[in-house]
JSON list of C-alpha atoms in Angstrom, two decimals:
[
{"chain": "T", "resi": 1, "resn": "UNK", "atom": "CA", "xyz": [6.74, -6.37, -1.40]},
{"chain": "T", "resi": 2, "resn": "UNK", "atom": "CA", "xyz": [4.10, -4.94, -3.63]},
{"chain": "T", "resi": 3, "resn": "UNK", "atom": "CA", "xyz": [5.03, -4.71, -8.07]},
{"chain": "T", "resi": 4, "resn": "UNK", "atom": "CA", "xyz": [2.99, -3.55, -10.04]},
{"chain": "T", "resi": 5, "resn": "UNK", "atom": "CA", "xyz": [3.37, -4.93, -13.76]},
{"chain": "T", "resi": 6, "resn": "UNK", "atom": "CA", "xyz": [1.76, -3.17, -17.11]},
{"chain": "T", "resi": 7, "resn": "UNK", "atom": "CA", "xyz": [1.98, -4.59, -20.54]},
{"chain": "T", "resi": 8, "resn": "UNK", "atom": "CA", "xyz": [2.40, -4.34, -23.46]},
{"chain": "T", "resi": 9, "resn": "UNK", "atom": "CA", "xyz": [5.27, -1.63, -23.40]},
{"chain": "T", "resi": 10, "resn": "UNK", "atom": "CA", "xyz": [4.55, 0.35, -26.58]},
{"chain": "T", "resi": 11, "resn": "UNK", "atom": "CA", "xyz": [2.35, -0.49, -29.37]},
{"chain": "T", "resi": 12, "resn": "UNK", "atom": "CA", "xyz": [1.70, 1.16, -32.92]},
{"chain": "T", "resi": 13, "resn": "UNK", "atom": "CA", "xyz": [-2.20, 0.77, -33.32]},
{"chain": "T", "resi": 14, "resn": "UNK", "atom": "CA", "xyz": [-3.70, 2.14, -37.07]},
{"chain": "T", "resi": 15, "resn": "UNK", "atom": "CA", "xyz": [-6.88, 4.31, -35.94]},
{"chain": "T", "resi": 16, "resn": "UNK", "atom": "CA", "xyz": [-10.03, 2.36, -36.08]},
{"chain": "T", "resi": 17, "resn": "UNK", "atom": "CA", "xyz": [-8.14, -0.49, -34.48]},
{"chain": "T", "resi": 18, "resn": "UNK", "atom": "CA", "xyz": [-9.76, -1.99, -30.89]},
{"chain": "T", "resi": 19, "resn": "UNK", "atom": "CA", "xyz": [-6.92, -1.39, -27.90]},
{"chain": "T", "resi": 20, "resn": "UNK", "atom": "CA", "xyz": [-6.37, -3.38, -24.45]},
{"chain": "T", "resi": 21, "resn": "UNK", "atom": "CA", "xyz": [-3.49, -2.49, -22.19]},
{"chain": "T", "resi": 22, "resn": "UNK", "atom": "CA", "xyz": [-3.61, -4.58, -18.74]},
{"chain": "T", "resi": 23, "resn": "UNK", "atom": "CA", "xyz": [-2.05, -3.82, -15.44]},
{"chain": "T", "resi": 24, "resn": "UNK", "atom": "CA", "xyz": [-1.58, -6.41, -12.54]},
{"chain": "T", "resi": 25, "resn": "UNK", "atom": "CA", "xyz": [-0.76, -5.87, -9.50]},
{"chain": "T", "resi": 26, "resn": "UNK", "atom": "CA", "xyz": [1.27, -7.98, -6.66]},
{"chain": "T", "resi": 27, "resn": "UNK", "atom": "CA", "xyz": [1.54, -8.21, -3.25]},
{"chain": "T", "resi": 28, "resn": "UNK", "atom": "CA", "xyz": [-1.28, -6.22, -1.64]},
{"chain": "T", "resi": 29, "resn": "UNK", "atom": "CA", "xyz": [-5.30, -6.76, -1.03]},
{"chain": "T", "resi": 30, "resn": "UNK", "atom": "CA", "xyz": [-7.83, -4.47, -2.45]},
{"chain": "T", "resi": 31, "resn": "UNK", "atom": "CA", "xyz": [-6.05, -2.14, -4.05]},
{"chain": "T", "resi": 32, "resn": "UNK", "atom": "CA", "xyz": [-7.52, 1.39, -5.52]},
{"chain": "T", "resi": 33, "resn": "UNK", "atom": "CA", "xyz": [-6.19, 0.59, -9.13]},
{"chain": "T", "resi": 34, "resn": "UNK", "atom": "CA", "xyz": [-6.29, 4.12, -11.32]},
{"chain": "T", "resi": 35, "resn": "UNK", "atom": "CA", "xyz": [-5.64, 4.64, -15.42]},
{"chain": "T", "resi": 36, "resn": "UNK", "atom": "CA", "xyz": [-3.47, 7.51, -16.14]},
{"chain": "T", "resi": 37, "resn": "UNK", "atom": "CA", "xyz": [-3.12, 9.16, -19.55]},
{"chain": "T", "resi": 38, "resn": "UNK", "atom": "CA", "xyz": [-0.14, 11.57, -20.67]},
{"chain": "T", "resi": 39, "resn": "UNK", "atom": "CA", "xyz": [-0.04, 13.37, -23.77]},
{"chain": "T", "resi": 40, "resn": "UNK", "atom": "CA", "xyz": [2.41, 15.27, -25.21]},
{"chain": "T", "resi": 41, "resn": "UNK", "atom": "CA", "xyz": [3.33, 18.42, -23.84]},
{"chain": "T", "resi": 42, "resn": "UNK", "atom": "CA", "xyz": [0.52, 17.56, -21.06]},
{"chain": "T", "resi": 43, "resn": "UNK", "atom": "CA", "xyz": [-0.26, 16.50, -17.33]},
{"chain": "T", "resi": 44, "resn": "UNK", "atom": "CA", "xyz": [-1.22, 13.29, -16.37]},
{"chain": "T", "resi": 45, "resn": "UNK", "atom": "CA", "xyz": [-4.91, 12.90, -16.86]},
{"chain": "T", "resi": 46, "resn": "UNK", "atom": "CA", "xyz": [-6.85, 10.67, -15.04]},
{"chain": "T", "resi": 47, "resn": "UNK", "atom": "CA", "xyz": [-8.65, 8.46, -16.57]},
{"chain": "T", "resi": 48, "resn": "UNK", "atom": "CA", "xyz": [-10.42, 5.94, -14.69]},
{"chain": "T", "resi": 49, "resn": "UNK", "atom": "CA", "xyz": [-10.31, 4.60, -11.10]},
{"chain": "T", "resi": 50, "resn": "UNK", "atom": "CA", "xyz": [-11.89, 1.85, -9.01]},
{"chain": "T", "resi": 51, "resn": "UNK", "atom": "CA", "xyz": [-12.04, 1.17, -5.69]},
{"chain": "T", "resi": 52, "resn": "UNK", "atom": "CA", "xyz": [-12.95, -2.54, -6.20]},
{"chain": "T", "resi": 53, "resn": "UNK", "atom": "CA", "xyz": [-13.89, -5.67, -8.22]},
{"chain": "T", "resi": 54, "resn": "UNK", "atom": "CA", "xyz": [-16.50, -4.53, -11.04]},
{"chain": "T", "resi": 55, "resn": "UNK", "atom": "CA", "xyz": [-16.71, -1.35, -9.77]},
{"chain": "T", "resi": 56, "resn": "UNK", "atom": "CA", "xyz": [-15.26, 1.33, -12.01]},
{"chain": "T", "resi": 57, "resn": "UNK", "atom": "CA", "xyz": [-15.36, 5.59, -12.14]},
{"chain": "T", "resi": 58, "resn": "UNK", "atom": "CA", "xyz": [-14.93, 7.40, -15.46]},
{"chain": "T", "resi": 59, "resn": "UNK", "atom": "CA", "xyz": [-13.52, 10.37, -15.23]},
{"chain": "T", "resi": 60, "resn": "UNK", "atom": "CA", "xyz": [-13.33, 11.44, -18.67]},
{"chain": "T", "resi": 61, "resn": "UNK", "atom": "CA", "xyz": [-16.18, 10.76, -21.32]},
{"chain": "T", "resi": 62, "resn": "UNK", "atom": "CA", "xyz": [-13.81, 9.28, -24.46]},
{"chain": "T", "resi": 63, "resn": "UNK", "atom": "CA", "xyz": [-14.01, 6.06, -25.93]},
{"chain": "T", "resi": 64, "resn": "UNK", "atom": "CA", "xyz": [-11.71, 4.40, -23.91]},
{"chain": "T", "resi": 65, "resn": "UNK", "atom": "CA", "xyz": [-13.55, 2.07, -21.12]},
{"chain": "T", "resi": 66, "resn": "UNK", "atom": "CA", "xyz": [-12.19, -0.06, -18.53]},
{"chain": "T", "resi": 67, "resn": "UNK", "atom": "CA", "xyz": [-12.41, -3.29, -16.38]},
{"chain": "T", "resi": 68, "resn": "UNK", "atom": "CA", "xyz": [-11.55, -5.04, -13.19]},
{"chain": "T", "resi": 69, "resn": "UNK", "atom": "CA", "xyz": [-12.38, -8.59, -13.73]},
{"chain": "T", "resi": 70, "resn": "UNK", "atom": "CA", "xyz": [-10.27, -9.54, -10.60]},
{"chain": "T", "resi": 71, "resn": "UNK", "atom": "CA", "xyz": [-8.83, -8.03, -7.29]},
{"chain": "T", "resi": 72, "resn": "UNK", "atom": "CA", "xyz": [-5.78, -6.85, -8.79]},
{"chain": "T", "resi": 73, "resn": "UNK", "atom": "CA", "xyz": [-6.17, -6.90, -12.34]},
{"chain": "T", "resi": 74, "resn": "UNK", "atom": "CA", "xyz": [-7.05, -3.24, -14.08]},
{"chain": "T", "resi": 75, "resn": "UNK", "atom": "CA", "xyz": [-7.71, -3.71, -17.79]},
{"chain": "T", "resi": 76, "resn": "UNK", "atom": "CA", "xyz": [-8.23, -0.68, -20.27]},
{"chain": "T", "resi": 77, "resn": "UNK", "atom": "CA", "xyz": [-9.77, -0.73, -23.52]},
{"chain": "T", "resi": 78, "resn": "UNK", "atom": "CA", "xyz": [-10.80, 0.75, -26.62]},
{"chain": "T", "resi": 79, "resn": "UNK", "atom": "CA", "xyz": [-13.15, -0.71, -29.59]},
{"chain": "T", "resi": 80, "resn": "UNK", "atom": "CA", "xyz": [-12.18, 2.06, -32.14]},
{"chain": "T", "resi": 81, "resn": "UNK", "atom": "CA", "xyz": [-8.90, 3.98, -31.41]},
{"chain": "T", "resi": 82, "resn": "UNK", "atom": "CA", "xyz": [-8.98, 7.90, -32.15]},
{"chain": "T", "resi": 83, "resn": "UNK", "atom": "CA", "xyz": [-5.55, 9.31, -32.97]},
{"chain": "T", "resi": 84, "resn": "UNK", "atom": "CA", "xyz": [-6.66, 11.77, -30.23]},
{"chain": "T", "resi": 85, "resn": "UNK", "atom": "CA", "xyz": [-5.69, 9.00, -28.14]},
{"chain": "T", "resi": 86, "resn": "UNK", "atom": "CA", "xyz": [-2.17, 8.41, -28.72]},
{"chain": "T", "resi": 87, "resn": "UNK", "atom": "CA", "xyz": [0.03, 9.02, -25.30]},
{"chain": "T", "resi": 88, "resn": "UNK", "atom": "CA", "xyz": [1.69, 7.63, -22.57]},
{"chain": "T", "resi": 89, "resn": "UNK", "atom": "CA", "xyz": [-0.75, 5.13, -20.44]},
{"chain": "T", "resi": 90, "resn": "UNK", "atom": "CA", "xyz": [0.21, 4.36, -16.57]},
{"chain": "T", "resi": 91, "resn": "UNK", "atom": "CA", "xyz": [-1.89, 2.24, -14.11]},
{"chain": "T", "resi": 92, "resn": "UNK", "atom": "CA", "xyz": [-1.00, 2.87, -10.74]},
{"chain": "T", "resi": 93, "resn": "UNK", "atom": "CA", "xyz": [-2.93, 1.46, -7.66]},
{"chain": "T", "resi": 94, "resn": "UNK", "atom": "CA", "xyz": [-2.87, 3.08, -3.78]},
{"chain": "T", "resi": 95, "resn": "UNK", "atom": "CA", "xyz": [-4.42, 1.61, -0.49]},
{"chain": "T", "resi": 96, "resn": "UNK", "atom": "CA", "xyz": [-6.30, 4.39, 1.20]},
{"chain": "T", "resi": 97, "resn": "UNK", "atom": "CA", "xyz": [-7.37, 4.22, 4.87]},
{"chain": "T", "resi": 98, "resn": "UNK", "atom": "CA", "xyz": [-5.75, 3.29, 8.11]},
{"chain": "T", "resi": 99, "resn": "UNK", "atom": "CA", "xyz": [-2.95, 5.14, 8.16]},
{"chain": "T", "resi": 100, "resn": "UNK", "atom": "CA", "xyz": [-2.07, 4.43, 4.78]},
{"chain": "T", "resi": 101, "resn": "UNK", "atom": "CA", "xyz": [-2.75, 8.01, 2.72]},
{"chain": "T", "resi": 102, "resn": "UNK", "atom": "CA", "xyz": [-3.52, 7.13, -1.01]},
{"chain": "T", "resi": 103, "resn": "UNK", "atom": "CA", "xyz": [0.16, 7.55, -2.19]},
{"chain": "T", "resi": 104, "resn": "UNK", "atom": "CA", "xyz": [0.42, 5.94, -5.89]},
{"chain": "T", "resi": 105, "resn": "UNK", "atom": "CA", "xyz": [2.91, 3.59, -7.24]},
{"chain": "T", "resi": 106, "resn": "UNK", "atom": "CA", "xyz": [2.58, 3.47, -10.78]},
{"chain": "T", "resi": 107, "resn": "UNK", "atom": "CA", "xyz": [3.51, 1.05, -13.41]},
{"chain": "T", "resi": 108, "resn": "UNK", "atom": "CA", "xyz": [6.18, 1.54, -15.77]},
{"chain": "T", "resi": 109, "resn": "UNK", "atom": "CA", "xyz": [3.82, 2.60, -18.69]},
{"chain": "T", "resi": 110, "resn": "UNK", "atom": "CA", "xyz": [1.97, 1.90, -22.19]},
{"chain": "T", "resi": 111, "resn": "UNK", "atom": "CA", "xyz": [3.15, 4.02, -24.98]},
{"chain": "T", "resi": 112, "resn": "UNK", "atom": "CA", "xyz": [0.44, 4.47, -27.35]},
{"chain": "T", "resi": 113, "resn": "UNK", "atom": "CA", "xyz": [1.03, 5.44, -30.58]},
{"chain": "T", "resi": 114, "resn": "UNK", "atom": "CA", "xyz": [-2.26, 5.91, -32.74]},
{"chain": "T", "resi": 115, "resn": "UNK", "atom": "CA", "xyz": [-1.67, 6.25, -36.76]},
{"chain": "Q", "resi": 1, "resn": "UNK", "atom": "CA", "xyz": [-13.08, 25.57, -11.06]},
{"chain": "Q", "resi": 2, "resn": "UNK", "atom": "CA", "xyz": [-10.23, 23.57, -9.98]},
{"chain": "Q", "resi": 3, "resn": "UNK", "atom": "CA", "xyz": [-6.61, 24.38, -10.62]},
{"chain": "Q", "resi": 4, "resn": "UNK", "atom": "CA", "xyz": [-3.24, 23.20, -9.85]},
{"chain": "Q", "resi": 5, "resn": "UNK", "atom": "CA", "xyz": [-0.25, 25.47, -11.08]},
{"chain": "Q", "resi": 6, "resn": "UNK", "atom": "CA", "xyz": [3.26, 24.16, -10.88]},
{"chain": "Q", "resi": 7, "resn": "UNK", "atom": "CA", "xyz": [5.41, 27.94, -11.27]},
{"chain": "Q", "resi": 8, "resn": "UNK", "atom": "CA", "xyz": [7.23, 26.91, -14.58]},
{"chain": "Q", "resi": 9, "resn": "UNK", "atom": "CA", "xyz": [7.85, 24.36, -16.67]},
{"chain": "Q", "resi": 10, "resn": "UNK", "atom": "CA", "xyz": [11.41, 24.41, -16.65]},
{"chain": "Q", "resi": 11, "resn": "UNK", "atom": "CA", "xyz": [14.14, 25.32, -14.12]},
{"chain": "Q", "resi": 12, "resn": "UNK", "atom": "CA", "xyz": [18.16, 24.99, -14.24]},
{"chain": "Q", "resi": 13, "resn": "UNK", "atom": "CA", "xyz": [20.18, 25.35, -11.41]},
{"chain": "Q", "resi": 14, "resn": "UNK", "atom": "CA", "xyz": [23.99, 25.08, -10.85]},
{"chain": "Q", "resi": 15, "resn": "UNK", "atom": "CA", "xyz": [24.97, 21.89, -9.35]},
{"chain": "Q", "resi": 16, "resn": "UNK", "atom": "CA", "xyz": [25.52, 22.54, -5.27]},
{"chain": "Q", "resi": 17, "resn": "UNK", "atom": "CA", "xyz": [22.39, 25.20, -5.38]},
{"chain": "Q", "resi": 18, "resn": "UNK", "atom": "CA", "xyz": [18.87, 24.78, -3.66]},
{"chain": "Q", "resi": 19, "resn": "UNK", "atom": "CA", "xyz": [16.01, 24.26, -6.20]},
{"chain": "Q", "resi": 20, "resn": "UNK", "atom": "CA", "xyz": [12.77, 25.41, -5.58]},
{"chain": "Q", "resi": 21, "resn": "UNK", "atom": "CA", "xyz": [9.52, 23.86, -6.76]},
{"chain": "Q", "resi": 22, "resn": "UNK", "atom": "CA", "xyz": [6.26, 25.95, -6.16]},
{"chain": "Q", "resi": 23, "resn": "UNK", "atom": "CA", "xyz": [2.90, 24.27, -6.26]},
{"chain": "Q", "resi": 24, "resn": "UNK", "atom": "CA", "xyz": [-0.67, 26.47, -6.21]},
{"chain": "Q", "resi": 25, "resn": "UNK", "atom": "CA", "xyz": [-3.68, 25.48, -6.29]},
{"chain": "Q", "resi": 26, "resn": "UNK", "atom": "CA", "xyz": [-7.43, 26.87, -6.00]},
{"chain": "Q", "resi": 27, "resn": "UNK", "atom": "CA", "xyz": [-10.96, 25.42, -5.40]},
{"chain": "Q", "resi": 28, "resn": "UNK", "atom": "CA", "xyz": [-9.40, 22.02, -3.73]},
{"chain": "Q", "resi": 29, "resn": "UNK", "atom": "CA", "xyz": [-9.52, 21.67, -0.16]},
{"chain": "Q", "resi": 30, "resn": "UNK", "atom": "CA", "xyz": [-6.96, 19.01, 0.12]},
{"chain": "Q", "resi": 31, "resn": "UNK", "atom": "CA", "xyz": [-6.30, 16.54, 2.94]},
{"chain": "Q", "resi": 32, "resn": "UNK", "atom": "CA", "xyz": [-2.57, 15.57, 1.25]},
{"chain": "Q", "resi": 33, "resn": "UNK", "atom": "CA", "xyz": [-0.32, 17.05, -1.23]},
{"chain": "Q", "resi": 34, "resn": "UNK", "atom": "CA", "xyz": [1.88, 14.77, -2.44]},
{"chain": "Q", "resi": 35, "resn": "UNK", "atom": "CA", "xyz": [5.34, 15.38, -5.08]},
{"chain": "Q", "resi": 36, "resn": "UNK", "atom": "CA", "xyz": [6.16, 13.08, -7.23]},
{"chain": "Q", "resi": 37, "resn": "UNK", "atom": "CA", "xyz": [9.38, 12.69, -9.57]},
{"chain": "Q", "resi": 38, "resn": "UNK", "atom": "CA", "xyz": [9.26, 11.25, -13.05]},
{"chain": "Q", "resi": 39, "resn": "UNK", "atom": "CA", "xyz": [12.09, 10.40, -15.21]},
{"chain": "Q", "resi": 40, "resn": "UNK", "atom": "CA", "xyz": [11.80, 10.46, -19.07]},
{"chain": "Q", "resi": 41, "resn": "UNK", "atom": "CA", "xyz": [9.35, 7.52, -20.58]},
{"chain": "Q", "resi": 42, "resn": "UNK", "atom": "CA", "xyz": [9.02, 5.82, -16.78]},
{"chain": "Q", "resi": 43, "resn": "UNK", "atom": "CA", "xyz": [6.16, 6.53, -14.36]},
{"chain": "Q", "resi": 44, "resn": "UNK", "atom": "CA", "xyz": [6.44, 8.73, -11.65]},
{"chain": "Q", "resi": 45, "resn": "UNK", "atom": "CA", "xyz": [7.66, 7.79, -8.33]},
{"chain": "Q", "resi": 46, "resn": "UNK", "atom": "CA", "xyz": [6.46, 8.97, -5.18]},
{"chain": "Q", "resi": 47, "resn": "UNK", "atom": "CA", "xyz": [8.53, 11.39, -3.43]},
{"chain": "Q", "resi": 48, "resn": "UNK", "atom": "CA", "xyz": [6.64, 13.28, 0.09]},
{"chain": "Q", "resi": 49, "resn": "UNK", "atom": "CA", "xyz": [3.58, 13.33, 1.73]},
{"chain": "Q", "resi": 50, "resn": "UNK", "atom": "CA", "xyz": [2.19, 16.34, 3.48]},
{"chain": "Q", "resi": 51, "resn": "UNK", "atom": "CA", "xyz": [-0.83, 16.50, 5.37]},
{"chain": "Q", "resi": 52, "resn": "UNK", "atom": "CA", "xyz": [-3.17, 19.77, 5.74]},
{"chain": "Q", "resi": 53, "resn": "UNK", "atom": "CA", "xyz": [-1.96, 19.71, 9.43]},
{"chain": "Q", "resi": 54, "resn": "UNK", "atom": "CA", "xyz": [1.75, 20.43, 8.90]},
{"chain": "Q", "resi": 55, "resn": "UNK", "atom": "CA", "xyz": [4.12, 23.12, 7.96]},
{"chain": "Q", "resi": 56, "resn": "UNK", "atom": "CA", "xyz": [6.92, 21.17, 7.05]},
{"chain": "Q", "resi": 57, "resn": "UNK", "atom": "CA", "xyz": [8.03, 17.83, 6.21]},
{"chain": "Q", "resi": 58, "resn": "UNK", "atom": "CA", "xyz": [12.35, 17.11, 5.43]},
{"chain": "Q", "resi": 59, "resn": "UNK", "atom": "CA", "xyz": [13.67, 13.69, 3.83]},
{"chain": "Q", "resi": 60, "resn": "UNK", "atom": "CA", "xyz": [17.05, 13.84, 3.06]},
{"chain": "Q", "resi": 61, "resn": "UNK", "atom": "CA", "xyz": [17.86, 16.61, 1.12]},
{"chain": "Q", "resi": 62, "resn": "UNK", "atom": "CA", "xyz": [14.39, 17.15, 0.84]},
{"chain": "Q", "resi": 63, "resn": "UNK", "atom": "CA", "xyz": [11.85, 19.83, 2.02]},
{"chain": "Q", "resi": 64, "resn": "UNK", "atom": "CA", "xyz": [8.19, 20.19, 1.35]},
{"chain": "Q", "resi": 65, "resn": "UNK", "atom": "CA", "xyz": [6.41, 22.89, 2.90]},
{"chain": "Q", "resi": 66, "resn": "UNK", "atom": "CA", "xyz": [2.19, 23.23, 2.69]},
{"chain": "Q", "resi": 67, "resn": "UNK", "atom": "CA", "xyz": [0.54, 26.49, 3.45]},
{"chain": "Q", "resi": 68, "resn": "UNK", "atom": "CA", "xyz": [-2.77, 26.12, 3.16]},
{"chain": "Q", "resi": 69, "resn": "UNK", "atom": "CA", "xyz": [-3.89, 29.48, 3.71]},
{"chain": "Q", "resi": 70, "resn": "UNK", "atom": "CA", "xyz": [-1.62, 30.66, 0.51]},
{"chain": "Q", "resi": 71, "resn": "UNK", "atom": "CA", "xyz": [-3.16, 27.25, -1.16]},
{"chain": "Q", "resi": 72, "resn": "UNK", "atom": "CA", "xyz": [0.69, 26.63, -1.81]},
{"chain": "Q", "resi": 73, "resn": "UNK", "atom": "CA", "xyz": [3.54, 23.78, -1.50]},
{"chain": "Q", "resi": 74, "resn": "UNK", "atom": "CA", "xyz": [7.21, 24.66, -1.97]},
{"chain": "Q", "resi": 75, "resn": "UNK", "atom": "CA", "xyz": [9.40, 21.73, -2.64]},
{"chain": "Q", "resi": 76, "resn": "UNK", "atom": "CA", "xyz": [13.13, 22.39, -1.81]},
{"chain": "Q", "resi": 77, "resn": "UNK", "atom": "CA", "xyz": [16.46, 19.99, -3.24]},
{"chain": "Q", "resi": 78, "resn": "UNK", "atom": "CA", "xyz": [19.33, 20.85, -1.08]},
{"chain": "Q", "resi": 79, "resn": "UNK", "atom": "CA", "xyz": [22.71, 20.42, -2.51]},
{"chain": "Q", "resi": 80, "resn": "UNK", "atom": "CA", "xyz": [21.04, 19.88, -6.03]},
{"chain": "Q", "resi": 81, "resn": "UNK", "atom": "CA", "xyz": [23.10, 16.88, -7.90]},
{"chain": "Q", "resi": 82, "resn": "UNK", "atom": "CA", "xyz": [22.81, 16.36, -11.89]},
{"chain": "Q", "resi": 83, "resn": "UNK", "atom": "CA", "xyz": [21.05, 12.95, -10.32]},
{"chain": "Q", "resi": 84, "resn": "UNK", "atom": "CA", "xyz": [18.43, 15.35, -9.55]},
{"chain": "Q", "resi": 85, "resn": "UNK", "atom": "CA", "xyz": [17.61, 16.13, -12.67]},
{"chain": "Q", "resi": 86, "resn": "UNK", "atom": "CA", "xyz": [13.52, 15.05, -13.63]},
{"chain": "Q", "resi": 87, "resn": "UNK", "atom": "CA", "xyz": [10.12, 16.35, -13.64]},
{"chain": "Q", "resi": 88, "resn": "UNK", "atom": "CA", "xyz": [8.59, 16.87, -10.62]},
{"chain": "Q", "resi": 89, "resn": "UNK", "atom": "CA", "xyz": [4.64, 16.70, -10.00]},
{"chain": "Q", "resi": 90, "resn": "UNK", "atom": "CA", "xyz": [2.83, 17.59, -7.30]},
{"chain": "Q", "resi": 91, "resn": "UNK", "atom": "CA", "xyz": [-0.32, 16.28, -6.47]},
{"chain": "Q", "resi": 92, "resn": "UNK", "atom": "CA", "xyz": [-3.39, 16.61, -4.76]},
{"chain": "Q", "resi": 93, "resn": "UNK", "atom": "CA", "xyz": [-6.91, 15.02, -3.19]},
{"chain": "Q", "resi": 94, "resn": "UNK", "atom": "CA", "xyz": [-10.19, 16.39, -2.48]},
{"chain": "Q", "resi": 95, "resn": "UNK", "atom": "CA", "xyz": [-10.57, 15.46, 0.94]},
{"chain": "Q", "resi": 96, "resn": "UNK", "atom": "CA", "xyz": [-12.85, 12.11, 1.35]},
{"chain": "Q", "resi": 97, "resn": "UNK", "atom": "CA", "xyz": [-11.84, 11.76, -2.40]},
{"chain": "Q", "resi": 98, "resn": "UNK", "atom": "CA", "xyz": [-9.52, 8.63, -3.74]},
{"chain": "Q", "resi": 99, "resn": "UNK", "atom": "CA", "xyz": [-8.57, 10.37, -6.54]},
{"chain": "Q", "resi": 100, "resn": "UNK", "atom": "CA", "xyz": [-5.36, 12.29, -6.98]},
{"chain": "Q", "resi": 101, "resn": "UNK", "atom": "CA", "xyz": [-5.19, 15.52, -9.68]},
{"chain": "Q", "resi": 102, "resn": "UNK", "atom": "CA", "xyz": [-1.61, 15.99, -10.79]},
{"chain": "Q", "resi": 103, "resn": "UNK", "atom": "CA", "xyz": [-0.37, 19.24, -11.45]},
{"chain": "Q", "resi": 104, "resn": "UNK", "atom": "CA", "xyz": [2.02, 19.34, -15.51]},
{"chain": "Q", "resi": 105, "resn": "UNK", "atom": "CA", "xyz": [4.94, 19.55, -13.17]},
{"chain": "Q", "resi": 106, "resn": "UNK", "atom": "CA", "xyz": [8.33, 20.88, -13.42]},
{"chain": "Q", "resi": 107, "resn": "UNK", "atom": "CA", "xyz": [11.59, 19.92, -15.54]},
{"chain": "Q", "resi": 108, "resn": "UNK", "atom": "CA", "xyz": [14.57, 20.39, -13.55]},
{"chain": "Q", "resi": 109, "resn": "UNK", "atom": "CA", "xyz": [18.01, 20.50, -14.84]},
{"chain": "Q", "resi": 110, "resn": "UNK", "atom": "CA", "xyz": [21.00, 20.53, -12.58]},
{"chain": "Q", "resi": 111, "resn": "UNK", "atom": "CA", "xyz": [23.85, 21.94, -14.27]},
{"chain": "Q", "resi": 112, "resn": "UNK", "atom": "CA", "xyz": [27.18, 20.91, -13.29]}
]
């Protein structure tokens, strides 16, 4: 069966401070692997998506960027945190295509806390 | 520009009552809608799928309906159980997209 595992769980960063939050994900080939953002009070956002090694959408112009250095590794990253973005971080990953319809399993999430 | 409205942000219903979720959305022309439930601090789970081709789709004591001419979903709990309680999402592609757009969902509290 496919898992999906995020680390680290929550994290206190001081602003200024770089950021990297990575997602793996088990059990399935080729995965559409997705970075979700939710504030406070807010929807989930998305943030990034990609469809395959090295290749990577933005959706949102921030200063958050991210990377898929393998198959099923999703890794998102900051060099200079904002407190703007403090909130809840999920990586989630579908398969799309051949019956299968883009439904997401997500991880079990980054709480970011920016100071 | 593109818009997904979940009716309100919160909703209590007695224990043993049907809840009722409505979804709207405008500009999208959606292949799938999809509802999701999240729980406090986890990450949502995936709940139904319906496709732009049917009325109605029932698991359990679930119901999702998709009207795509009203550019609405309703999602129905039969029975509703305090278990029930969460936030439900529903969701949404652009069709050929592989992106999803989540709606800010809905907080439902079953009383008992």
């Amino acid at each position: 069966s496919q898992t999906i595992h995020q680390w680290p769980a929550t994290l206190v960063q001081p602003v200024g401070s770089p950021l990297s939050l990575e997602c793996t994900v088990e059990g399935t080939s080729n995965p559409n692997l997705y970075w979700y953002r939710q504030a406070a009070g807010r929807g989930l956002q998305l943030l990034f998506y990609s469809v395959g090694i090295g290749q990577i959408s933005s959706e949102v112009p921030q200063n958050l960027s991210a990377s898929r250095p393998q198959d099923r590794q999703f890794i998102l990253s900051s060099k200079k945190l904002l407190l703007s973005d403090s909130g809840f971080y999920l990586c989630a990953w579908s398969v799309w295509g051949g019956g299968d319809t883009g439904e997401l399993f997500f991880g079990e999430g980054s709480r970011l806390t920016v100071l | 520009s593109q818009k997904i409205e979940q009716n309100s942000e919160a909703l209590n219903i007695q224990e043993g009552k049907t809840a009722t979720l409505t979804c709207n959305y405008t500009n999208y022309s959606p292949a799938y809608l999809q509802w999701y439930r999240q729980d406090p601090g986890r990450g949502p789970v995936f709940l139904l799928l319906i496709r732009e081709n049917e009325k109605e789709k029932r698991k359990e004591r679930l119901k999702v309906t998709f009207d795509t001419t009203l550019k609405q979903s309703l999602f129905h709990i039969t029975a509703s159980q305090p278990a029930d309680s969460a936030t439900y999402l529903c969701a949404l592609d652009e069709a050929g997209s592989y992106q999803l757009t989540f709606g800010k969902g809905t907080k439902l509290s079953v009383i008992p």
